[in-house]
CSV table of C-alpha atoms in Angstrom, one decimal:
chain,number,residue,atom,x,y,z
A,1,UNK,CA,196.2,-53.1,152.5
A,2,UNK,CA,198.5,-52.9,150.1
A,3,UNK,CA,198.8,-50.7,147.2
A,4,UNK,CA,199.0,-52.1,143.3
A,5,UNK,CA,202.1,-50.0,142.6
A,6,UNK,CA,201.9,-50.6,138.6
A,7,UNK,CA,198.1,-49.3,138.6
A,8,UNK,CA,198.2,-46.5,141.0
A,9,UNK,CA,201.5,-45.2,138.9
A,10,UNK,CA,199.3,-45.5,136.0
A,11,UNK,CA,196.7,-43.7,137.3
A,12,UNK,CA,198.5,-40.8,138.3
A,13,UNK,CA,200.5,-40.4,135.5
A,14,UNK,CA,197.2,-40.4,133.2
A,15,UNK,CA,195.7,-37.8,135.5
A,16,UNK,CA,198.3,-35.3,135.6
A,17,UNK,CA,198.1,-35.7,131.8
A,18,UNK,CA,194.7,-34.8,131.5
A,19,UNK,CA,195.1,-31.7,134.1
A,20,UNK,CA,197.8,-30.7,132.2
A,21,UNK,CA,196.4,-31.0,129.0
A,22,UNK,CA,193.1,-29.0,130.6
A,23,UNK,CA,195.5,-26.4,131.8
A,24,UNK,CA,197.5,-25.8,128.4
A,25,UNK,CA,194.3,-25.4,126.3
A,26,UNK,CA,192.9,-23.1,129.3
A,27,UNK,CA,196.1,-20.7,129.0
A,28,UNK,CA,196.0,-20.8,125.2
A,29,UNK,CA,192.6,-19.8,125.5
A,30,UNK,CA,193.3,-16.8,128.0
A,31,UNK,CA,197.0,-16.2,128.1
A,32,UNK,CA,196.4,-12.9,130.2
A,33,UNK,CA,193.9,-14.1,132.7
A,34,UNK,CA,196.3,-17.1,133.4
A,35,UNK,CA,199.3,-14.9,133.8
A,36,UNK,CA,197.3,-13.4,136.4
A,37,UNK,CA,196.1,-16.3,138.2
A,38,UNK,CA,200.0,-17.7,138.3
A,39,UNK,CA,200.8,-14.4,139.8
A,40,UNK,CA,198.2,-14.9,142.6
A,41,UNK,CA,199.6,-18.6,142.8
A,42,UNK,CA,203.0,-17.7,143.7
A,43,UNK,CA,202.6,-14.5,145.3
A,44,UNK,CA,204.4,-12.3,142.8
A,45,UNK,CA,203.4,-9.1,142.2
A,46,UNK,CA,204.6,-8.3,138.9
A,47,UNK,CA,204.6,-11.4,136.9
A,48,UNK,CA,204.3,-10.1,133.6
A,49,UNK,CA,208.1,-9.6,133.2
A,50,UNK,CA,208.7,-13.5,134.3
A,51,UNK,CA,206.2,-14.6,131.8
A,52,UNK,CA,206.6,-12.0,129.0
A,53,UNK,CA,207.0,-13.7,125.4
A,54,UNK,CA,206.1,-17.3,126.4
A,55,UNK,CA,204.5,-19.3,123.5
A,56,UNK,CA,203.0,-22.6,123.5
A,57,UNK,CA,203.9,-25.0,121.0
A,58,UNK,CA,203.1,-28.4,120.1
A,59,UNK,CA,206.5,-29.3,120.7
A,60,UNK,CA,207.0,-27.9,123.8
A,61,UNK,CA,203.2,-29.2,124.7
A,62,UNK,CA,204.3,-32.4,124.0
A,63,UNK,CA,207.9,-32.4,125.3
A,64,UNK,CA,206.5,-30.9,128.7
A,65,UNK,CA,203.3,-33.6,128.9
A,66,UNK,CA,206.0,-36.4,128.4
A,67,UNK,CA,208.2,-35.3,131.1
A,68,UNK,CA,205.5,-35.0,134.0
A,69,UNK,CA,204.0,-38.1,132.8
A,70,UNK,CA,207.2,-39.8,133.6
A,71,UNK,CA,207.5,-37.8,136.8
A,72,UNK,CA,204.2,-38.5,137.9
A,73,UNK,CA,204.6,-42.3,137.2
A,74,UNK,CA,208.1,-42.5,138.8
A,75,UNK,CA,206.8,-40.1,142.1
A,76,UNK,CA,203.3,-42.7,142.4
A,77,UNK,CA,205.6,-45.8,142.2
A,78,UNK,CA,207.9,-44.8,145.1
A,79,UNK,CA,205.2,-43.7,146.7
A,80,UNK,CA,203.2,-46.7,146.7
A,81,UNK,CA,206.6,-48.7,147.0
A,82,UNK,CA,207.3,-47.3,150.6
A,83,UNK,CA,203.4,-46.9,151.4
A,84,UNK,CA,203.7,-51.0,151.0
A,85,UNK,CA,206.9,-51.4,152.9
A,86,UNK,CA,205.6,-49.5,155.3
A,87,UNK,CA,202.2,-51.5,156.0
A,88,UNK,CA,204.4,-54.5,155.9
A,89,UNK,CA,206.7,-53.6,159.0
A,90,UNK,CA,203.4,-52.5,161.0
A,91,UNK,CA,202.0,-56.0,161.0
């Protein structure tokens, strides 16, 4: 079965945009707890110094969102293209 490269890439990009928007809203609503969660995820005991003074701005959100959508689309496109090539070779 071949994957539809364009549809998979678009689905991945939209999914990441939704997740990123939810994550940003969570960080804006609960900044201290979000910093603590980040510390747990990357195994840092003193994340406060790393994350100190970070503010969410509309410009920062939009720029990051565009980058994330772009990278997600390209990654899914590469993945599905390679997958389709590997499927063709096994037939």
